[in-house]
Amino acid sequence: MKEYFINRREKFIATLPNGCVALLFSGVKKNMSNDLDYPFVVDKNFYYLTGLEEDKLIYMLIKGNDFYKEFLFTEERSKEKELWIGPRMKRHDILEISGLENVYSLNDFDRVLGSYLKSDTQGVFDAIYLNLPKTVDPFNKKVDEYYANKLKEEYPNIYFRSLYNNVCNLRLIKDKLEIENICKAISITKQGICEMMKNAKNCNYEYEVESFYVWTLKQHNTIESFKTICASGVNATILHYEDNNSAFLDDTLILCDLGSLKNNYASDISRTFPKYGKFTDMQKKIYQIVLNCNKEMIKKLKDGYSRREYEEEAANLLAKGLIELGIIKEFDEVFKYYYHSVGHMLGLDVHDVGKFDEFKAGMVVTCEPGLYIPELNIGIRIEDDILITKDGSINLSKDIIKEIDEIEEFMTNC
Ligand code: GLY
Ligand code: MN
Ligand code: MN
């Protein structure tokens, strides 16, 4: 396993100039209230490079002209604290997961960093790279920003640069381990969706259907990759409806947009099905437009296909369907009923990072056309997770049923 992380770091290190220091922090727990913290979520760039997911870890890289050296700093935990919250990862665990050999106490961090950074007394390296995204939310500061400010005061003659995009751009192309993790997350999601479909007819409220999804994840010792959307009727026309607290009306469709995590990798799937397992005629017609678009766009995805065309062609297909059905007359009216993009990158983040204009083999992208027609109480989205290959694409979620007759049959016979 550690070979993957060593390999990613080698690629990352190659993107940096000689004569610099790079620092990435795993992050710190965020306080919820008084002495309670939120569950810790590791910084995704840090995880990508190390495979480690404890709080208060620092990865340090020293890149010279003809050598590089890596360090990992970890907090030492007192025996008394271990009695309350258990031990931290040991040196050999860190080596086994990440391949990082030089493990030091956090107490040594300032001293080791100081021995490399240029100052009046010691050090020669005058550039430091930090994991800082461009847009900075003043109410949600990263520990990296705290250190950036601290180090700027201590080392006024050092250049500060961001390594954020260096890592994000590597994250665009997934390796075998990442794809395996995404597939495992999709497989758990599939089981959860089946449970929702099986049990929907006996539920009165959206949250009851949602509970079958969350239950399935718990059975697999995992959690949602984002807050589950379980929206019926007109609620499904709100893209990120998360309340899930409405009572079902008769003949309603249920739009579920949900995902799970496997080793921090996300699935992101949407399925829409009728509560009692039978679509009305109008629901079928709108559903079929979205389904055709989803299937056509998956066929178009391949290495070299442009992102702009992906968006434009999806909107064209949806518009054509609505014009044929007499719901709209002109192409531009489609945006009254379709108001999001057809896909985004997927990986360690649900809306994954990295900049690109053209799809490349190894990317994983969602294909999620939708139509939202409040006057008909209809919101439909069908979302699959697609791996781009050299010759085309592989639908990683193809086993999650989406044809009208498959859904009706499954829900009738389960
Ligand atoms: N679940 C959010 C999205 O599909 O983008
Ligand atoms: Mn999505
Ligand atoms: Mn989604």
XYZ file of C-alpha atoms and ligand atoms in Angstrom, residues 226 229 240 256-259 267-270 344 350-351 366 368 381 383 385, ligand 3:
20
model
C -22.148 14.374 1.992
C -30.682 14.184 -0.081
C -29.362 20.455 -2.325
C -32.086 10.368 -3.670
C -28.664 11.937 -4.093
C -26.174 10.243 -1.828
C -22.744 8.796 -1.364
C -19.173 7.927 -4.264
C -21.832 10.355 -5.512
C -24.945 8.744 -6.980
C -28.485 9.948 -7.715
C -17.867 17.301 -11.739
C -17.134 14.906 -3.677
C -16.644 17.959 -5.868
C -20.047 12.312 -12.505
C -25.833 13.764 -13.580
C -31.737 13.487 -11.368
C -26.187 10.410 -11.525
C -19.708 7.886 -11.571
Mn -24.859 13.851 -6.207
